């Protein structure tokens, strides 16, 4: 048994119909290749998706990076309850989109009724995944670093050494207002 800590870098990413739509994800991966130093660690690179990244698209994404990516279809794996409608009072609205009667009226901003950001059902499921289900997937890793498809690491740092040396349980990057806030 190895004494080398096991870590991961992960994202919940979308599937697209056109390969060109993966440009942000490919740019993210390139920044990780260039700037995330992982000496002395076993590091997995995980891409969670909702079952909508085809095998062909997975191969395209893999061929554009030196990172060994693992694609995880969260609709086929445990905990299995992520991104379902059970108990969420979901209905189809007048224009054909799933929405929830549980949405607070204060979040009925532009785009909520078509499931686009900032407050549509898809965005809320993404939040649910990151705050409820992600820990089930990350069991067994000492540290996990979330780098979304539209986030780019510009500093050449061994983040895992930083976490190890500081004893921190959580480190967050510079935050700023989300596009819908």
Backbone as JSON, one array per atom type, in Angstrom:
{
  "sequence": "XXXXXXXXXXXXXXXXXXXXXXXXXXXXXXXXXXXXXXXXXXXXXXXXXXXXXXXXXXXXXXXXXXXXXXXXXXXXXXXXXXXXXXXXXXXXXXXXXXXXXXXXXXXXXXXXXXXXXXXXXXXXXXXXXXXXXXXXXXXXXXXXXXXXXXXXXXXXXXXXXXXXXXXXXXXXXXXXXXXXX",
  "N": [[0.83, -1.19, 0.0], [0.53, 2.18, -0.83], [2.01, 5.18, 0.48], [1.48, 7.56, -0.6], [-0.47, 10.4, -0.79], [-3.82, 10.58, -2.09], [-5.35, 12.64, -4.39], [-7.65, 14.9, -6.06], [-8.64, 16.75, -8.98], [-11.44, 18.43, -10.03], [-14.53, 18.89, -11.9], [-17.91, 19.78, -12.51], [-19.32, 19.45, -15.49], [-20.78, 20.53, -18.61], [-22.53, 18.86, -21.3], [-22.32, 19.22, -24.8], [-23.7, 19.91, -28.07], [-22.06, 20.56, -30.17], [-18.61, 20.26, -30.94], [-16.99, 22.51, -30.8], [-18.03, 23.96, -28.71], [-16.78, 23.12, -26.44], [-14.57, 24.63, -25.94], [-14.02, 26.34, -23.69], [-13.75, 24.46, -21.62], [-11.56, 23.0, -22.59], [-9.63, 25.0, -22.52], [-9.54, 25.43, -19.76], [-8.52, 22.91, -18.96], [-5.96, 23.07, -20.12], [-4.81, 25.14, -18.66], [-4.71, 23.89, -16.17], [-2.92, 21.81, -16.75], [-0.62, 23.36, -17.22], [-0.21, 24.78, -14.84], [-0.92, 23.55, -12.37], [0.86, 22.03, -10.08], [1.77, 18.77, -9.32], [3.59, 17.15, -8.08], [4.77, 14.3, -6.34], [2.28, 13.25, -5.68], [-0.66, 11.26, -6.09], [-2.92, 11.97, -8.44], [-6.16, 12.39, -9.53], [-8.13, 13.32, -12.34], [-11.18, 14.47, -12.64], [-14.2, 14.58, -14.43], [-17.35, 15.37, -13.99], [-20.59, 14.74, -15.3], [-23.89, 15.04, -16.75], [-24.6, 12.74, -18.14], [-24.62, 13.54, -20.71], [-22.4, 13.91, -22.3], [-21.11, 12.6, -24.98], [-19.49, 9.47, -25.94], [-17.83, 9.94, -28.14], [-17.38, 12.7, -27.9], [-16.13, 12.72, -25.41], [-13.76, 11.42, -26.06], [-12.68, 13.28, -27.86], [-12.24, 15.48, -26.11], [-10.4, 14.29, -24.33], [-8.28, 13.8, -26.1], [-7.27, 16.32, -26.46], [-5.74, 17.03, -24.32], [-3.08, 16.43, -21.93], [-3.72, 15.46, -19.51], [-4.97, 12.7, -17.7], [-8.14, 12.01, -18.0], [-11.12, 11.27, -16.19], [-14.32, 10.49, -16.9], [-17.4, 10.93, -15.41], [-20.59, 9.84, -15.28], [-23.12, 11.22, -13.7], [-25.74, 10.5, -13.56], [-25.8, 7.8, -13.75], [-24.41, 6.73, -11.7], [-23.78, 6.23, -8.17], [-24.51, 8.86, -5.88], [-26.95, 8.72, -7.2], [-29.39, 10.07, -6.79], [-28.98, 12.63, -7.44], [-29.85, 15.34, -9.47], [-32.48, 14.57, -10.02], [-36.08, 14.77, -10.08], [-37.54, 14.15, -7.86], [-39.61, 14.92, -5.18], [-39.35, 17.65, -5.49], [-41.37, 19.2, -6.41], [-41.73, 19.67, -9.21], [-42.76, 20.97, -12.33], [-44.01, 21.32, -15.7], [-43.73, 24.35, -17.29], [-45.65, 27.07, -18.87], [-44.26, 27.52, -21.23], [-42.96, 25.21, -21.78], [-40.79, 24.32, -20.19], [-39.12, 22.65, -17.47], [-39.79, 23.63, -14.21], [-39.82, 24.63, -10.76], [-42.23, 24.67, -8.18], [-41.27, 25.37, -5.79], [-39.47, 27.42, -6.03], [-38.34, 30.45, -4.79], [-40.03, 33.52, -4.98], [-38.41, 35.74, -5.12], [-36.28, 34.94, -6.61], [-37.04, 34.83, -9.19], [-35.79, 35.76, -11.68], [-34.57, 37.11, -14.82], [-34.46, 34.51, -17.1], [-35.02, 32.37, -15.41], [-37.34, 30.94, -15.99], [-36.75, 29.48, -18.23], [-34.81, 27.77, -17.55], [-32.27, 28.75, -17.77], [-29.28, 30.31, -16.54], [-29.74, 33.02, -14.27], [-31.18, 31.5, -12.32], [-32.51, 29.08, -13.0], [-33.88, 25.7, -13.1], [-31.86, 23.86, -13.84], [-29.51, 25.18, -13.04], [-29.97, 25.27, -10.3], [-29.96, 22.54, -9.71], [-27.29, 22.01, -10.24], [-26.1, 23.44, -8.16], [-27.17, 22.0, -6.01], [-25.91, 19.54, -6.43], [-23.18, 20.22, -5.94], [-23.3, 20.97, -3.25], [-24.5, 18.92, -1.83], [-24.24, 16.23, -2.93], [-21.64, 15.89, -3.9], [-19.71, 15.14, -2.02], [-20.07, 12.41, -1.58], [-18.99, 11.36, -3.91], [-16.35, 12.09, -3.65], [-15.16, 10.67, -1.66], [-12.39, 9.09, -0.18], [-10.4, 10.64, -1.23], [-7.77, 12.74, -0.19], [-7.47, 15.5, -0.57], [-9.47, 17.64, -2.57], [-9.83, 19.51, -5.49], [-11.82, 21.88, -6.85], [-12.31, 22.97, -10.06], [-13.99, 24.75, -12.17], [-15.45, 24.62, -15.52], [-15.22, 27.11, -16.64], [-13.19, 28.37, -15.33], [-9.87, 29.44, -14.68], [-6.61, 28.6, -13.85], [-3.94, 30.56, -13.03], [-1.58, 30.7, -11.67], [1.49, 29.15, -10.95], [1.58, 26.77, -8.89], [1.98, 24.38, -6.27], [-0.74, 23.29, -5.21], [-1.68, 21.29, -3.56], [0.47, 20.78, -1.83], [0.43, 23.23, -0.54], [-2.03, 23.14, 0.84], [-1.48, 20.93, 2.49], [0.71, 21.87, 4.01], [-0.36, 24.03, 5.41], [-2.42, 23.0, 6.85], [-5.02, 23.53, 6.38], [-8.52, 23.01, 5.84], [-10.17, 23.88, 3.89], [-9.76, 25.89, 1.09], [-10.33, 28.79, -0.7], [-10.61, 30.35, -3.86], [-10.14, 33.66, -5.21], [-13.02, 35.51, -4.96], [-15.86, 36.74, -6.74], [-18.68, 38.64, -7.89], [-21.2, 36.59, -9.22], [-22.37, 36.15, -12.59], [-25.15, 36.44, -12.61], [-25.77, 37.72, -10.32]],
  "CA": [[0.0, 0.0, 0.0], [1.32, 3.39, -1.01], [1.82, 6.29, 1.41], [1.26, 8.78, -1.38], [-1.88, 10.84, -0.69], [-4.59, 10.61, -3.33], [-6.08, 13.89, -4.54], [-8.29, 15.04, -7.38], [-9.08, 18.03, -9.52], [-12.71, 18.02, -10.63], [-15.54, 19.86, -12.33], [-19.18, 19.34, -13.08], [-19.31, 20.15, -16.78], [-21.93, 20.28, -19.48], [-22.36, 18.26, -22.6], [-22.75, 20.11, -25.87], [-23.94, 19.24, -29.35], [-20.95, 20.88, -31.07], [-17.3, 20.15, -30.32], [-16.45, 23.85, -30.57], [-18.54, 24.48, -27.45], [-15.92, 22.67, -25.35], [-13.37, 25.46, -25.89], [-13.74, 26.78, -22.32], [-13.27, 23.29, -20.89], [-10.22, 22.7, -23.08], [-8.76, 26.05, -21.98], [-9.41, 25.09, -18.34], [-7.61, 21.78, -18.86], [-4.62, 23.54, -20.47], [-4.32, 25.89, -17.5], [-4.37, 22.91, -15.14], [-1.67, 21.18, -17.2], [0.51, 24.29, -17.12], [-0.04, 25.49, -13.57], [-1.15, 22.78, -11.15], [1.98, 21.13, -9.85], [1.26, 17.64, -8.55], [4.7, 16.27, -7.69], [4.63, 13.48, -5.13], [0.89, 12.92, -5.39], [-1.51, 10.58, -7.06], [-3.99, 12.93, -8.68], [-7.15, 12.04, -10.55], [-8.78, 14.47, -12.98], [-12.55, 13.98, -12.79], [-15.21, 15.44, -15.06], [-18.71, 14.9, -13.76], [-21.54, 15.26, -16.28], [-25.25, 14.5, -16.6], [-24.84, 11.71, -19.14], [-24.81, 14.17, -22.02], [-21.15, 14.02, -23.05], [-21.02, 11.33, -25.71], [-18.17, 8.83, -26.0], [-17.06, 10.66, -29.17], [-16.97, 13.98, -27.33], [-15.15, 12.42, -24.36], [-12.49, 11.13, -26.73], [-12.2, 14.57, -28.37], [-11.73, 16.25, -24.97], [-9.2, 13.6, -23.86], [-7.2, 13.97, -27.08], [-6.79, 17.71, -26.42], [-5.04, 17.28, -23.07], [-2.21, 15.37, -21.44], [-4.31, 14.96, -18.28], [-5.78, 11.5, -17.87], [-9.45, 12.39, -17.51], [-12.13, 10.26, -15.91], [-15.66, 11.05, -17.08], [-18.34, 10.24, -14.51], [-21.99, 10.15, -15.55], [-23.75, 11.22, -12.37], [-27.07, 9.89, -13.62], [-25.66, 6.34, -13.73], [-23.59, 6.32, -10.57], [-24.29, 6.64, -6.87], [-25.71, 8.58, -5.12], [-28.11, 8.45, -8.05], [-30.52, 10.98, -6.6], [-28.64, 13.96, -7.96], [-30.49, 15.77, -10.71], [-33.81, 14.03, -10.31], [-37.14, 15.7, -9.7], [-38.31, 13.62, -6.73], [-39.83, 15.78, -4.04], [-39.01, 19.04, -5.76], [-42.56, 19.85, -6.95], [-41.37, 20.13, -10.55], [-43.82, 20.91, -13.33], [-43.67, 21.95, -16.98], [-44.39, 25.66, -17.34], [-46.41, 27.39, -20.08], [-43.43, 27.52, -22.44], [-42.39, 23.88, -21.98], [-39.59, 24.04, -19.41], [-39.3, 22.21, -16.09], [-39.51, 24.59, -13.15], [-40.29, 24.11, -9.48], [-43.08, 25.56, -7.4], [-40.53, 25.73, -4.58], [-38.63, 28.58, -6.28], [-38.74, 31.66, -4.1], [-40.37, 34.55, -5.96], [-37.29, 36.69, -5.23], [-35.29, 34.42, -7.56], [-37.65, 34.78, -10.52], [-35.09, 36.74, -12.5], [-34.48, 36.77, -16.23], [-33.89, 33.21, -17.4], [-35.41, 31.26, -14.52], [-38.42, 30.15, -16.57], [-36.22, 28.65, -19.31], [-33.71, 27.0, -16.95], [-30.97, 29.36, -17.98], [-28.85, 31.05, -15.38], [-29.11, 32.65, -13.04], [-31.89, 30.74, -11.3], [-33.33, 28.01, -13.53], [-33.79, 24.41, -12.43], [-30.55, 23.26, -14.09], [-28.54, 25.86, -12.17], [-30.24, 24.84, -8.93], [-29.47, 21.17, -9.59], [-25.84, 22.09, -10.16], [-25.8, 23.85, -6.78], [-27.5, 20.85, -5.16], [-24.84, 18.56, -6.6], [-21.96, 20.67, -5.27], [-23.45, 21.13, -1.81], [-25.06, 17.74, -1.2], [-23.82, 14.93, -3.44], [-20.24, 15.78, -4.31], [-18.89, 14.47, -1.0], [-20.14, 10.96, -1.81], [-18.08, 11.04, -5.0], [-14.97, 12.43, -3.32], [-14.65, 9.83, -0.58], [-11.13, 8.44, -0.51], [-9.4, 11.65, -1.59], [-7.38, 13.6, 0.92], [-7.85, 16.84, -1.0], [-10.13, 17.76, -3.87], [-9.8, 20.89, -5.96], [-12.84, 22.14, -7.86], [-11.97, 23.97, -11.05], [-15.08, 24.7, -13.13], [-15.04, 24.71, -16.92], [-14.97, 28.51, -17.0], [-12.2, 28.9, -14.38], [-8.51, 29.21, -15.18], [-5.56, 28.77, -12.86], [-2.86, 31.32, -13.65], [-0.37, 30.63, -10.85], [2.19, 27.87, -10.96], [1.67, 26.46, -7.46], [1.58, 23.04, -5.86], [-1.84, 23.58, -4.3], [-1.8, 20.23, -2.57], [1.48, 21.07, -0.81], [-0.06, 24.39, 0.21], [-3.03, 22.64, 1.78], [-0.8, 20.05, 3.45], [1.58, 22.64, 4.91], [-1.13, 24.96, 6.24], [-3.39, 22.27, 7.65], [-6.36, 24.05, 6.08], [-9.5, 22.05, 5.32], [-10.81, 24.49, 2.72], [-9.16, 27.1, 0.57], [-11.16, 29.29, -1.79], [-9.99, 31.36, -4.71], [-10.67, 35.0, -5.18], [-14.41, 35.45, -5.37], [-16.46, 37.93, -7.32], [-20.1, 38.44, -8.15], [-21.57, 35.74, -10.33], [-23.01, 36.9, -13.65], [-26.56, 36.7, -12.36], [-25.99, 38.35, -9.0]],
  "C": [[0.87, 1.24, 0.0], [0.99, 4.43, 0.07], [1.55, 7.6, 0.7], [-0.21, 9.16, -1.27], [-2.55, 10.89, -2.07], [-5.46, 11.86, -3.33], [-6.8, 13.9, -5.88], [-8.55, 16.5, -7.69], [-10.35, 17.69, -10.29], [-13.54, 19.21, -11.07], [-16.81, 19.11, -12.68], [-19.31, 20.13, -14.37], [-20.51, 19.75, -17.61], [-21.53, 19.48, -20.7], [-22.92, 19.21, -23.64], [-23.0, 19.31, -27.14], [-22.79, 19.46, -30.32], [-19.63, 20.83, -30.32], [-16.71, 21.52, -29.99], [-16.92, 24.44, -29.24], [-17.72, 24.03, -26.24], [-14.67, 23.54, -25.2], [-13.02, 25.93, -24.48], [-13.17, 25.64, -21.48], [-11.84, 22.95, -21.3], [-9.21, 23.73, -22.56], [-8.51, 25.8, -20.49], [-8.39, 23.99, -18.16], [-6.17, 22.2, -19.14], [-4.01, 24.32, -19.31], [-3.95, 24.96, -16.35], [-3.06, 22.22, -15.49], [-0.47, 22.07, -16.92], [0.79, 24.79, -15.71], [-0.29, 24.69, -12.3], [-0.03, 21.76, -11.02], [1.51, 20.01, -8.93], [2.35, 16.65, -8.18], [4.36, 15.54, -6.4], [3.19, 13.12, -4.77], [0.31, 12.05, -6.49], [-2.72, 11.47, -7.24], [-4.87, 12.44, -9.81], [-7.77, 13.33, -11.07], [-10.17, 14.0, -13.4], [-13.42, 15.03, -13.46], [-16.57, 14.78, -14.87], [-19.62, 15.53, -14.82], [-22.87, 14.53, -16.1], [-25.59, 13.45, -17.65], [-24.97, 12.27, -20.55], [-23.5, 14.52, -22.71], [-20.92, 12.66, -23.7], [-19.61, 10.77, -25.65], [-17.28, 9.56, -27.0], [-16.54, 11.98, -28.61], [-15.96, 13.78, -26.2], [-13.78, 12.16, -24.97], [-11.87, 12.41, -27.29], [-11.55, 15.39, -27.25], [-10.43, 15.62, -24.46], [-8.03, 13.82, -24.8], [-6.6, 15.37, -27.07], [-6.04, 18.04, -25.13], [-4.1, 16.13, -22.74], [-2.71, 14.81, -20.11], [-5.08, 13.68, -18.57], [-7.12, 11.76, -17.19], [-10.31, 11.17, -17.23], [-13.48, 10.96, -15.99], [-16.63, 10.24, -16.23], [-19.75, 10.75, -14.8], [-22.74, 10.06, -14.24], [-25.17, 10.67, -12.39], [-27.0, 8.36, -13.55], [-24.89, 5.84, -12.52], [-24.23, 6.78, -9.27], [-23.78, 8.03, -6.56], [-26.99, 8.51, -5.94], [-29.3, 9.38, -7.89], [-30.21, 12.39, -7.09], [-29.37, 14.18, -9.28], [-31.77, 15.01, -11.03], [-34.84, 15.0, -9.76], [-37.93, 15.25, -8.46], [-38.41, 14.63, -5.59], [-39.57, 17.25, -4.26], [-40.16, 19.81, -6.38], [-42.3, 20.48, -8.32], [-42.56, 19.98, -11.48], [-43.32, 21.58, -14.61], [-44.44, 23.26, -17.07], [-45.05, 25.91, -18.7], [-45.58, 27.35, -21.35], [-42.61, 26.24, -22.58], [-41.14, 23.53, -21.2], [-39.96, 23.54, -18.01], [-38.92, 23.34, -15.15], [-40.08, 23.99, -11.86], [-41.16, 25.14, -8.78], [-42.39, 25.99, -6.11], [-39.62, 26.94, -4.78], [-39.18, 29.77, -5.54], [-38.97, 32.76, -5.14], [-39.24, 35.57, -6.12], [-36.24, 36.21, -6.23], [-35.87, 34.28, -8.96], [-37.07, 35.89, -11.38], [-35.08, 36.27, -13.94], [-33.81, 35.41, -16.41], [-34.38, 32.07, -16.52], [-36.45, 30.37, -15.18], [-37.97, 29.29, -17.74], [-35.02, 27.83, -18.86], [-32.34, 27.52, -17.32], [-30.56, 30.04, -16.68], [-29.53, 32.38, -15.38], [-29.88, 31.66, -12.17], [-32.8, 29.65, -11.84], [-33.08, 26.69, -12.79], [-32.42, 23.76, -12.64], [-29.48, 23.87, -13.2], [-28.73, 25.41, -10.72], [-29.8, 23.4, -8.71], [-27.95, 21.14, -9.48], [-25.43, 22.47, -8.74], [-26.06, 22.7, -5.81], [-26.39, 19.79, -5.23], [-23.59, 18.96, -5.81], [-22.09, 20.77, -3.75], [-23.95, 19.88, -1.1], [-24.36, 16.46, -1.65], [-22.34, 14.79, -3.71], [-19.4, 15.01, -3.29], [-18.94, 12.95, -1.13], [-19.16, 10.53, -2.89], [-16.62, 11.22, -4.63], [-14.41, 11.64, -2.14], [-13.36, 9.15, -1.05], [-10.04, 9.4, -0.96], [-9.05, 12.47, -0.37], [-7.78, 15.04, 0.63], [-8.5, 16.77, -2.37], [-10.15, 19.23, -4.24], [-10.82, 21.04, -7.09], [-12.36, 23.27, -8.77], [-13.02, 23.84, -12.16], [-14.59, 24.93, -14.55], [-14.75, 26.14, -17.36], [-14.0, 29.18, -16.03], [-10.8, 28.51, -14.86], [-7.51, 29.52, -14.09], [-4.37, 29.41, -13.56], [-1.55, 31.24, -12.88], [0.19, 29.23, -10.85], [2.5, 27.48, -9.52], [1.33, 24.98, -7.25], [0.52, 23.23, -4.77], [-1.98, 22.51, -3.22], [-0.75, 20.36, -1.47], [1.03, 22.23, 0.07], [-1.09, 23.95, 1.26], [-2.38, 21.81, 2.88], [-0.02, 20.87, 4.47], [0.81, 23.57, 5.83], [-2.11, 24.26, 7.16], [-4.82, 22.74, 7.41], [-7.24, 22.92, 5.55], [-10.14, 22.56, 4.04], [-10.06, 25.75, 2.36], [-10.0, 27.52, -0.62], [-10.38, 30.33, -2.58], [-10.64, 32.7, -4.52], [-12.1, 34.94, -5.68], [-14.87, 36.8, -5.9], [-17.9, 37.62, -7.62], [-20.32, 37.57, -9.35], [-22.33, 36.57, -11.35], [-24.46, 37.27, -13.38], [-26.83, 37.45, -11.06], [-26.15, 39.84, -9.09]]
}
